Amino acid sequence: MKEIYYYLLPIAFILFVMYTYWQGKQRRYEAAKQVLDEAIQAGLTEPSCLHPVIDPIVCCGSGACVRVCPENAIGIINHKAVLINPAHCIGHGACAPACPVGAIKLVFGTERRGVEIPHVKPSFETNVPGIYIAGELGGMGLVRKAAEQGRQAIESIAKNRGSGKQLDVVIVGAGPAGLAATLGAMEKKLRSVTFEQEDSLGGTVYHYPRNKIVMTQPVVLPLVGKAKLGEITKEDLLAFWHRIVERVGMKINFNERVERVTATSGGYLVKSNKAEYLTRNVLLAIGRRGTPRKLGVPGEESPKVVYRLVDPEQYQGRKILVVGGGDSAIEAAVATSEQPGTTVTLSYRGDAFGRIKQKNRDRLAAAERDGKLTVLLSSNVAKIEKDHVHLDKDGEAICFENHGVIVCAGGILPMGMLKDMGIQVETKYGTD
């Protein structure tokens, strides 16, 4: 009889371990399925950049792709890897090489939603001689790869310098690609100008939420050498760039945006909102966010109107209007409403919030329920005054006291400008 127990106990232990393992996998499957269902419900099923397409026939469900994804965009459902959170995917691309069976392909766009990508050569020159593109505009939003593209683009530009009073290159944008390119131009002693439409450097990183963790691999920067950053917060990454700018004496013209690029004899005339530049080459290192979309109403030029939320604390004790119906508007409204003594009104022209994340929908409902903010659907801003704002809601005029307006109405993408310059733009529908 004892011999039977000797056999049964190990078997029971093995069965217990197997059951516990199975239960754990089921919980992970269910959690991944819930994230996917929420993304579908919110309409957030279309990734905006380079992303994985997973072949379910080839996929072995090893979970290697899940483990290397820093954005938690991939999960395992029914033993197969699935892109469960497409909106979180920002194109790290670590999943593809991690897959042991080659089931993952990295592509731009989907069958339903195309992504416009300008055509560039390996030198990062477009089909228009002398105009180069690096970084997010070309489809690469990762810090390391964008910086590397900026550096390589300058390598190509250095072979085609300007003459006379002509600049060698005008660098548009001060994100990772533009900063690396500017360092490269300084190293090669090119005559260059760098300008940025925002009031600070960082590009898309500048717009990340506070304390967002950014994953970046080691990057080699001109004049700096190899920088090992690893996991770093948005604030620390921006501080890193600021230290470099100060150390090398880099000059960046902030609050300056490109308006037109016109071909001249042997180069280009770049017109910004502040100046004109004659140059041999142009490097567009701008992001895909574009120029903030404005409301086009009287009083919008007021200094109290901004197009992003930088620090909610600055609005303590004030009456604030947030305009927009996307995730950025919801997040700005909720974050601001959490400040002591702040009164927040959220205005949206639609009759319902559509494509927003479920967690933002829940946070908005809770804030509204707690009386922290007021939501005005089917409303439009009519006029902005020093101490008041005027809205139109279903034909009814509304006016209330106001100390600040945060407009989160999206951006105007630069693709139209590229096409006007003659740059070929290809729409990708799930192709690499």
Coordinates of N, CA and C in Angstrom, one line a residue, residues 21 50 54 200 295 317 319 347 405 408:
Y21 N 0.0 26.0 -13.4 CA 0.6 26.6 -14.6 C -0.5 26.9 -15.6
L50 N 5.1 51.8 -37.6 CA 5.6 50.5 -37.8 C 5.1 49.5 -36.7
I54 N 1.4 39.3 -37.2 CA 1.7 37.9 -36.7 C 1.0 36.8 -37.4
S200 N 10.6 74.2 -27.1 CA 11.6 73.4 -26.5 C 12.0 72.3 -27.4
L295 N -8.5 76.6 -33.8 CA -9.9 76.7 -33.8 C -10.4 77.7 -34.9
G317 N -6.5 76.5 -9.0 CA -7.4 77.6 -8.7 C -7.9 78.4 -9.8
K319 N -10.1 78.7 -13.8 CA -11.2 78.2 -14.6 C -10.7 77.9 -16.0
S347 N -15.1 70.9 -23.8 CA -16.0 71.2 -24.9 C -15.6 70.3 -26.1
V405 N -7.2 78.3 -21.9 CA -7.8 77.4 -22.9 C -6.8 76.4 -23.4
C408 N -7.0 70.7 -27.8 CA -6.4 69.3 -28.2 C -7.2 68.8 -29.4

